[in-house]
PDB file of C-alpha atoms in Angstrom:
ATOM      1  CA  SER R  23     101.710  93.669  81.029  1.00 51.00           C
ATOM      2  CA  GLN R  24     105.017  92.714  82.543  1.00 59.00           C
ATOM      3  CA  GLN R  25     105.664  91.266  85.955  1.00 72.00           C
ATOM      4  CA  GLY R  26     108.444  92.328  88.281  1.00 78.00           C
ATOM      5  CA  GLU R  27     110.649  89.548  89.577  1.00 86.00           C
ATOM      6  CA  GLU R  28     111.874  89.739  93.142  1.00 88.00           C
ATOM      7  CA  ASP R  29     115.156  88.303  94.289  1.00 89.00           C
ATOM      8  CA  PRO R  30     115.835  86.452  96.494  1.00 93.00           C
ATOM      9  CA  GLN R  31     112.662  84.420  96.899  1.00 92.00           C
ATOM     10  CA  ALA R  32     113.428  83.970 100.583  1.00 95.00           C
ATOM     11  CA  LEU R  33     115.697  85.786 103.015  1.00 96.00           C
ATOM     12  CA  SER R  34     116.486  84.899 106.620  1.00 97.00           C
ATOM     13  CA  ILE R  35     118.420  87.310 108.841  1.00 97.00           C
ATOM     14  CA  GLN R  36     118.980  88.190 112.484  1.00 97.00           C
ATOM     15  CA  GLU R  37     117.362  91.138 114.189  1.00 97.00           C
ATOM     16  CA  GLY R  38     119.459  94.266 113.773  1.00 97.00           C
ATOM     17  CA  GLU R  39     120.850  93.267 110.388  1.00 97.00           C
ATOM     18  CA  ASN R  40     119.921  94.992 107.138  1.00 98.00           C
ATOM     19  CA  ALA R  41     117.694  93.268 104.600  1.00 97.00           C
ATOM     20  CA  THR R  42     118.005  93.939 100.875  1.00 97.00           C
ATOM     21  CA  MET R  43     115.505  92.763  98.292  1.00 97.00           C
ATOM     22  CA  ASN R  44     115.712  93.327  94.571  1.00 97.00           C
ATOM     23  CA  CYS R  45     113.175  93.651  91.792  1.00 96.00           C
ATOM     24  CA  SER R  46     113.860  93.413  88.074  1.00 95.00           C
ATOM     25  CA  TYR R  47     111.492  94.223  85.232  1.00 93.00           C
ATOM     26  CA  LYS R  48     111.590  94.113  81.443  1.00 90.00           C
ATOM     27  CA  THR R  49     109.962  97.170  79.889  1.00 88.00           C
ATOM     28  CA  SER R  50     109.863 100.887  80.640  1.00 90.00           C
ATOM     29  CA  ILE R  51     107.767 101.901  83.614  1.00 90.00           C
ATOM     30  CA  ASN R  52     105.999 104.953  84.983  1.00 90.00           C
ATOM     31  CA  ASN R  53     106.358 103.956  88.619  1.00 92.00           C
ATOM     32  CA  LEU R  54     107.500 101.133  90.815  1.00 95.00           C
ATOM     33  CA  GLN R  55     105.901 100.352  94.144  1.00 96.00           C
ATOM     34  CA  TRP R  56     106.812  98.161  97.085  1.00 97.00           C
ATOM     35  CA  TYR R  57     104.196  96.452  99.239  1.00 97.00           C
ATOM     36  CA  ARG R  58     104.364  94.354 102.370  1.00 97.00           C
ATOM     37  CA  GLN R  59     102.137  91.393 103.266  1.00 96.00           C
ATOM     38  CA  ASN R  60     102.006  89.802 106.668  1.00 96.00           C
ATOM     39  CA  SER R  61     101.002  86.153 106.641  1.00 92.00           C
ATOM     40  CA  GLY R  62      97.317  85.721 105.856  1.00 91.00           C
ATOM     41  CA  ARG R  63      96.676  89.451 105.521  1.00 94.00           C
ATOM     42  CA  GLY R  64      96.173  92.003 102.797  1.00 95.00           C
ATOM     43  CA  LEU R  65      99.007  93.952 101.218  1.00 96.00           C
ATOM     44  CA  VAL R  66     100.124  97.270 102.639  1.00 97.00           C
ATOM     45  CA  HIS R  67     101.607  99.966 100.431  1.00 97.00           C
ATOM     46  CA  LEU R  68     105.108 100.967 101.529  1.00 97.00           C
ATOM     47  CA  ILE R  69     106.562 103.307  98.981  1.00 97.00           C
ATOM     48  CA  LEU R  70     106.222 104.482  95.370  1.00 96.00           C
ATOM     49  CA  ILE R  71     109.183 105.631  93.318  1.00 96.00           C
ATOM     50  CA  ARG R  72     108.672 107.365  89.998  1.00 94.00           C
ATOM     51  CA  SER R  73     110.730 106.613  86.915  1.00 94.00           C
ATOM     52  CA  ASN R  74     112.531 109.964  87.154  1.00 95.00           C
ATOM     53  CA  GLU R  75     113.563 109.348  90.767  1.00 97.00           C
ATOM     54  CA  ARG R  76     116.627 107.398  91.843  1.00 97.00           C
ATOM     55  CA  GLU R  77     116.143 107.023  95.586  1.00 98.00           C
ATOM     56  CA  LYS R  78     113.454 107.449  98.223  1.00 97.00           C
ATOM     57  CA  HIS R  79     113.419 107.015 101.954  1.00 96.00           C
ATOM     58  CA  SER R  80     110.663 106.291 104.419  1.00 95.00           C
ATOM     59  CA  GLY R  81     111.719 105.639 107.993  1.00 97.00           C
ATOM     60  CA  ARG R  82     113.967 102.545 107.937  1.00 97.00           C
ATOM     61  CA  LEU R  83     113.114 101.881 104.286  1.00 98.00           C
ATOM     62  CA  ARG R  84     115.308 102.936 101.391  1.00 98.00           C
ATOM     63  CA  VAL R  85     114.271 102.283  97.808  1.00 98.00           C
ATOM     64  CA  THR R  86     116.497 102.778  94.800  1.00 98.00           C
ATOM     65  CA  LEU R  87     115.582 102.652  91.135  1.00 98.00           C
ATOM     66  CA  ASP R  88     117.966 102.126  88.242  1.00 97.00           C
ATOM     67  CA  THR R  89     116.000 102.493  85.020  1.00 95.00           C
ATOM     68  CA  SER R  90     119.072 101.724  82.890  1.00 95.00           C
ATOM     69  CA  LYS R  91     119.284  98.294  84.532  1.00 96.00           C
ATOM     70  CA  LYS R  92     115.516  97.998  84.923  1.00 95.00           C
ATOM     71  CA  SER R  93     115.874  97.154  88.576  1.00 96.00           C
ATOM     72  CA  SER R  94     114.955  98.393  92.025  1.00 97.00           C
ATOM     73  CA  SER R  95     116.043  97.504  95.515  1.00 98.00           C
ATOM     74  CA  LEU R  96     114.356  97.762  98.880  1.00 98.00           C
ATOM     75  CA  LEU R  97     116.617  98.086 101.898  1.00 98.00           C
ATOM     76  CA  ILE R  98     115.294  97.664 105.407  1.00 98.00           C
ATOM     77  CA  THR R  99     117.817  98.883 107.927  1.00 98.00           C
ATOM     78  CA  ALA R 100     118.158  97.632 111.502  1.00 97.00           C
ATOM     79  CA  SER R 101     115.551  94.953 110.926  1.00 97.00           C
ATOM     80  CA  ARG R 102     113.139  93.862 113.631  1.00 97.00           C
ATOM     81  CA  ALA R 103     111.236  90.627 114.156  1.00 97.00           C
ATOM     82  CA  ALA R 104     108.085  92.576 113.256  1.00 97.00           C
ATOM     83  CA  ASP R 105     109.509  93.121 109.749  1.00 98.00           C
ATOM     84  CA  THR R 106     108.910  89.422 109.052  1.00 98.00           C
ATOM     85  CA  ALA R 107     106.605  89.419 106.020  1.00 97.00           C
ATOM     86  CA  SER R 108     106.536  89.012 102.256  1.00 96.00           C
ATOM     87  CA  TYR R 109     107.566  91.995 100.177  1.00 97.00           C
ATOM     88  CA  PHE R 110     106.287  92.598  96.653  1.00 96.00           C
ATOM     89  CA  CYS R 111     107.282  94.990  93.936  1.00 95.00           C
ATOM     90  CA  ALA R 112     104.664  96.236  91.488  1.00 94.00           C
ATOM     91  CA  THR R 113     105.260  98.019  88.200  1.00 93.00           C
ATOM     92  CA  ASP R 114     103.198 100.246  85.951  1.00 88.00           C
ATOM     93  CA  ASP R 115     104.106 100.060  82.271  1.00 81.00           C
ATOM     94  CA  VAL R 116     104.574 103.171  80.177  1.00 76.00           C
ATOM     95  CA  GLY R 117     101.426 103.569  78.092  1.00 73.00           C
ATOM     96  CA  GLY R 118      99.557 101.127  80.269  1.00 68.00           C
ATOM     97  CA  SER R 119      96.756 101.587  82.759  1.00 71.00           C
ATOM     98  CA  TYR R 120      97.074 102.637  86.377  1.00 74.00           C
ATOM     99  CA  ILE R 121      96.910  98.987  87.378  1.00 84.00           C
ATOM    100  CA  PRO R 122     100.219  97.683  88.758  1.00 89.00           C
ATOM    101  CA  THR R 123     101.498  94.199  88.028  1.00 89.00           C
ATOM    102  CA  PHE R 124     102.832  92.378  91.068  1.00 91.00           C
ATOM    103  CA  GLY R 125     105.812  90.062  91.333  1.00 90.00           C
ATOM    104  CA  ARG R 126     105.886  86.838  93.344  1.00 91.00           C
ATOM    105  CA  GLY R 127     107.504  88.438  96.348  1.00 93.00           C
ATOM    106  CA  THR R 128     110.416  87.939  98.707  1.00 95.00           C
ATOM    107  CA  SER R 129     109.688  86.155 101.959  1.00 95.00           C
ATOM    108  CA  LEU R 130     111.666  87.802 104.764  1.00 97.00           C
ATOM    109  CA  ILE R 131     112.164  86.165 108.146  1.00 97.00           C
ATOM    110  CA  VAL R 132     113.834  88.186 110.877  1.00 97.00           C
ATOM    111  CA  HIS R 133     114.961  86.078 113.828  1.00 97.00           C
ATOM    112  CA  PRO R 134     114.854  87.755 117.259  1.00 93.00           C
TER     113      PRO R 134
ATOM    114  CA  SER W   4      89.661 108.083 106.676  1.00 84.00           C
ATOM    115  CA  GLN W   5      89.072 105.366 104.133  1.00 86.00           C
ATOM    116  CA  THR W   6      88.558 101.742 105.067  1.00 92.00           C
ATOM    117  CA  ILE W   7      87.948  98.610 103.043  1.00 96.00           C
ATOM    118  CA  HIS W   8      86.061  95.582 104.264  1.00 95.00           C
ATOM    119  CA  GLN W   9      85.898  92.036 102.966  1.00 97.00           C
ATOM    120  CA  TRP W  10      83.795  89.136 104.118  1.00 94.00           C
ATOM    121  CA  PRO W  11      83.784  86.397 104.955  1.00 95.00           C
ATOM    122  CA  ALA W  12      87.350  86.038 106.253  1.00 95.00           C
ATOM    123  CA  THR W  13      87.405  82.296 105.590  1.00 96.00           C
ATOM    124  CA  LEU W  14      85.160  80.015 103.594  1.00 97.00           C
ATOM    125  CA  VAL W  15      85.085  76.291 102.932  1.00 97.00           C
ATOM    126  CA  GLN W  16      82.812  75.283 100.076  1.00 97.00           C
ATOM    127  CA  PRO W  17      82.216  72.011  98.224  1.00 98.00           C
ATOM    128  CA  VAL W  18      82.911  71.676  94.523  1.00 97.00           C
ATOM    129  CA  GLY W  19      79.904  72.758  92.484  1.00 97.00           C
ATOM    130  CA  SER W  20      78.511  75.134  95.094  1.00 97.00           C
ATOM    131  CA  PRO W  21      77.970  78.869  94.426  1.00 97.00           C
ATOM    132  CA  LEU W  22      80.175  81.648  95.731  1.00 97.00           C
ATOM    133  CA  SER W  23      79.646  85.240  96.753  1.00 97.00           C
ATOM    134  CA  LEU W  24      82.411  87.374  98.236  1.00 97.00           C
ATOM    135  CA  GLU W  25      81.738  90.971  99.117  1.00 97.00           C
ATOM    136  CA  CYS W  26      83.956  94.006  99.339  1.00 97.00           C
ATOM    137  CA  THR W  27      82.940  97.469 100.479  1.00 97.00           C
ATOM    138  CA  VAL W  28      84.881 100.700 100.767  1.00 97.00           C
ATOM    139  CA  GLU W  29      84.086 103.543 103.154  1.00 95.00           C
ATOM    140  CA  GLY W  30      85.222 107.137 103.225  1.00 93.00           C
ATOM    141  CA  THR W  31      85.686 107.707  99.515  1.00 92.00           C
ATOM    142  CA  SER W  32      83.573 108.016  96.409  1.00 91.00           C
ATOM    143  CA  ASN W  33      83.973 106.659  92.892  1.00 93.00           C
ATOM    144  CA  PRO W  34      86.922 104.411  93.739  1.00 94.00           C
ATOM    145  CA  ASN W  35      88.504 102.049  91.252  1.00 94.00           C
ATOM    146  CA  LEU W  36      87.976  98.545  92.618  1.00 96.00           C
ATOM    147  CA  TYR W  37      89.938  95.367  92.035  1.00 96.00           C
ATOM    148  CA  TRP W  38      89.688  91.638  92.752  1.00 96.00           C
ATOM    149  CA  TYR W  39      92.899  89.617  92.982  1.00 95.00           C
ATOM    150  CA  ARG W  40      93.604  85.968  93.680  1.00 95.00           C
ATOM    151  CA  GLN W  41      96.782  84.811  95.348  1.00 94.00           C
ATOM    152  CA  ALA W  42      97.836  81.185  95.251  1.00 86.00           C
ATOM    153  CA  ALA W  43     100.036  79.902  98.076  1.00 78.00           C
ATOM    154  CA  GLY W  44     103.528  81.416  97.845  1.00 73.00           C
ATOM    155  CA  ARG W  45     102.684  83.253  94.669  1.00 77.00           C
ATOM    156  CA  GLY W  46     102.087  86.785  93.512  1.00 85.00           C
ATOM    157  CA  LEU W  47      98.772  88.429  92.848  1.00 91.00           C
ATOM    158  CA  GLN W  48      96.705  87.604  89.797  1.00 91.00           C
ATOM    159  CA  LEU W  49      94.320  90.375  88.769  1.00 92.00           C
ATOM    160  CA  LEU W  50      90.859  88.916  88.152  1.00 94.00           C
ATOM    161  CA  PHE W  51      88.571  91.917  87.656  1.00 95.00           C
ATOM    162  CA  TYR W  52      88.607  95.668  87.969  1.00 93.00           C
ATOM    163  CA  SER W  53      85.923  98.316  87.874  1.00 94.00           C
ATOM    164  CA  VAL W  54      86.083 102.065  87.292  1.00 91.00           C
ATOM    165  CA  GLY W  55      82.399 102.688  88.006  1.00 92.00           C
ATOM    166  CA  ILE W  56      78.989 101.219  88.769  1.00 93.00           C
ATOM    167  CA  GLY W  57      78.169  98.421  86.379  1.00 91.00           C
ATOM    168  CA  GLN W  58      81.568  98.682  84.644  1.00 92.00           C
ATOM    169  CA  ILE W  59      83.558  95.457  84.950  1.00 92.00           C
ATOM    170  CA  SER W  60      86.725  94.460  83.127  1.00 90.00           C
ATOM    171  CA  SER W  61      87.898  90.876  83.240  1.00 88.00           C
ATOM    172  CA  GLU W  62      91.592  90.104  83.003  1.00 82.00           C
ATOM    173  CA  VAL W  63      91.487  86.341  82.630  1.00 78.00           C
ATOM    174  CA  PRO W  64      88.853  83.861  81.442  1.00 69.00           C
ATOM    175  CA  GLN W  65      87.663  81.863  84.382  1.00 79.00           C
ATOM    176  CA  ASN W  66      84.867  80.375  86.382  1.00 88.00           C
ATOM    177  CA  LEU W  67      84.246  83.639  88.219  1.00 94.00           C
ATOM    178  CA  SER W  68      82.299  86.841  87.608  1.00 95.00           C
ATOM    179  CA  ALA W  69      82.179  90.228  89.281  1.00 96.00           C
ATOM    180  CA  SER W  70      79.555  92.895  89.770  1.00 96.00           C
ATOM    181  CA  ARG W  71      79.460  96.426  91.113  1.00 97.00           C
ATOM    182  CA  PRO W  72      75.888  97.185  92.084  1.00 95.00           C
ATOM    183  CA  GLN W  73      76.790 100.291  94.103  1.00 95.00           C
ATOM    184  CA  ASP W  74      79.623 102.815  93.957  1.00 96.00           C
ATOM    185  CA  ARG W  75      81.539 101.331  96.882  1.00 96.00           C
ATOM    186  CA  GLN W  76      80.503  97.684  96.638  1.00 97.00           C
ATOM    187  CA  PHE W  77      82.275  95.011  94.620  1.00 97.00           C
ATOM    188  CA  ILE W  78      81.106  91.398  94.538  1.00 97.00           C
ATOM    189  CA  LEU W  79      82.913  88.311  93.299  1.00 97.00           C
ATOM    190  CA  SER W  80      80.705  85.358  92.357  1.00 96.00           C
ATOM    191  CA  SER W  81      80.672  81.908  90.913  1.00 96.00           C
ATOM    192  CA  LYS W  82      77.774  79.672  89.971  1.00 95.00           C
ATOM    193  CA  LYS W  83      79.734  76.438  90.443  1.00 96.00           C
ATOM    194  CA  LEU W  84      83.061  76.334  92.245  1.00 96.00           C
ATOM    195  CA  LEU W  85      85.989  74.249  91.018  1.00 95.00           C
ATOM    196  CA  LEU W  86      88.856  72.882  93.098  1.00 94.00           C
ATOM    197  CA  SER W  87      91.153  75.279  91.247  1.00 92.00           C
ATOM    198  CA  ASP W  88      89.184  78.244  92.632  1.00 94.00           C
ATOM    199  CA  SER W  89      90.785  77.720  96.033  1.00 94.00           C
ATOM    200  CA  GLY W  90      93.024  80.575  97.089  1.00 95.00           C
ATOM    201  CA  PHE W  91      93.303  83.862  98.908  1.00 96.00           C
ATOM    202  CA  TYR W  92      91.059  86.541  97.421  1.00 97.00           C
ATOM    203  CA  LEU W  93      91.938  90.160  97.890  1.00 97.00           C
ATOM    204  CA  CYS W  94      89.918  93.266  97.142  1.00 98.00           C
ATOM    205  CA  ALA W  95      91.667  96.599  96.644  1.00 97.00           C
ATOM    206  CA  TRP W  96      90.803 100.158  95.771  1.00 96.00           C
ATOM    207  CA  THR W  97      92.533 103.209  94.355  1.00 93.00           C
ATOM    208  CA  GLY W  98      91.527 106.790  93.800  1.00 88.00           C
ATOM    209  CA  THR W  99      91.150 108.051  90.237  1.00 80.00           C
ATOM    210  CA  GLY W 100      94.556 108.739  88.698  1.00 78.00           C
ATOM    211  CA  VAL W 101      96.342 107.269  91.703  1.00 82.00           C
ATOM    212  CA  TYR W 102      98.715 104.335  91.553  1.00 86.00           C
ATOM    213  CA  GLU W 103      98.818 103.258  95.205  1.00 92.00           C
ATOM    214  CA  GLN W 104      96.440 100.422  95.994  1.00 94.00           C
ATOM    215  CA  TYR W 105      94.789  99.819  99.359  1.00 96.00           C
ATOM    216  CA  PHE W 106      93.883  96.248 100.164  1.00 97.00           C
ATOM    217  CA  GLY W 107      91.247  94.576 102.253  1.00 97.00           C
ATOM    218  CA  PRO W 108      92.078  91.803 104.745  1.00 97.00           C
ATOM    219  CA  GLY W 109      91.311  89.034 102.246  1.00 96.00           C
ATOM    220  CA  THR W 110      89.137  85.918 102.115  1.00 97.00           C
ATOM    221  CA  ARG W 111      90.671  82.463 102.333  1.00 96.00           C
ATOM    222  CA  LEU W 112      88.587  80.157 100.123  1.00 96.00           C
ATOM    223  CA  THR W 113      89.017  76.410 100.254  1.00 96.00           C
ATOM    224  CA  VAL W 114      87.053  74.327  97.766  1.00 96.00           C
ATOM    225  CA  THR W 115      86.744  70.696  98.862  1.00 97.00           C
TER     226      THR W 115
END
């Protein structure tokens, strides 16, 4: 199974700025998910976008999916210090199981 | 509502000692259960998953084993720990036919 690759590996911004993280993958997918992990904690599911969707919103989160480019982006608007965490994308391959494959994550630091 | 528990939260064990990590889920029945390992600054590596009692699938050959003695209980074990077994172990569950995973708080294992 493939692994999504997040970019950048690390991102440092000031509170109030927007944060954009990208995820690229190699083969066709059913769904793409984004998760958040605070330091030393378990992952928390943020949002799932299906392969036939192009954009989804949840609060200050905006996720886009471009299947032609095999990429997705996660935008966090008006970031807060509490958004400091690692963010992972996870993909489900077409014809595969329901088990997502996780990337290595983007480490986001939001300075107050 | 559903909750997932893992214990212990932290563990320091000498090389060659046995290991038993436990994960339990409440508020749901017949969940799919997963064990992941996360090395420092890395993504998640799927170790085992289970779709039912006594049904275990292993993703990678390793020094570890898993068991599911009850519907909502998932145990990760080792007879003799290696230094390379150190890491952050995460248990997760999903509903049948559902992609979103829900993670426990994790166990930090240090093998000395």
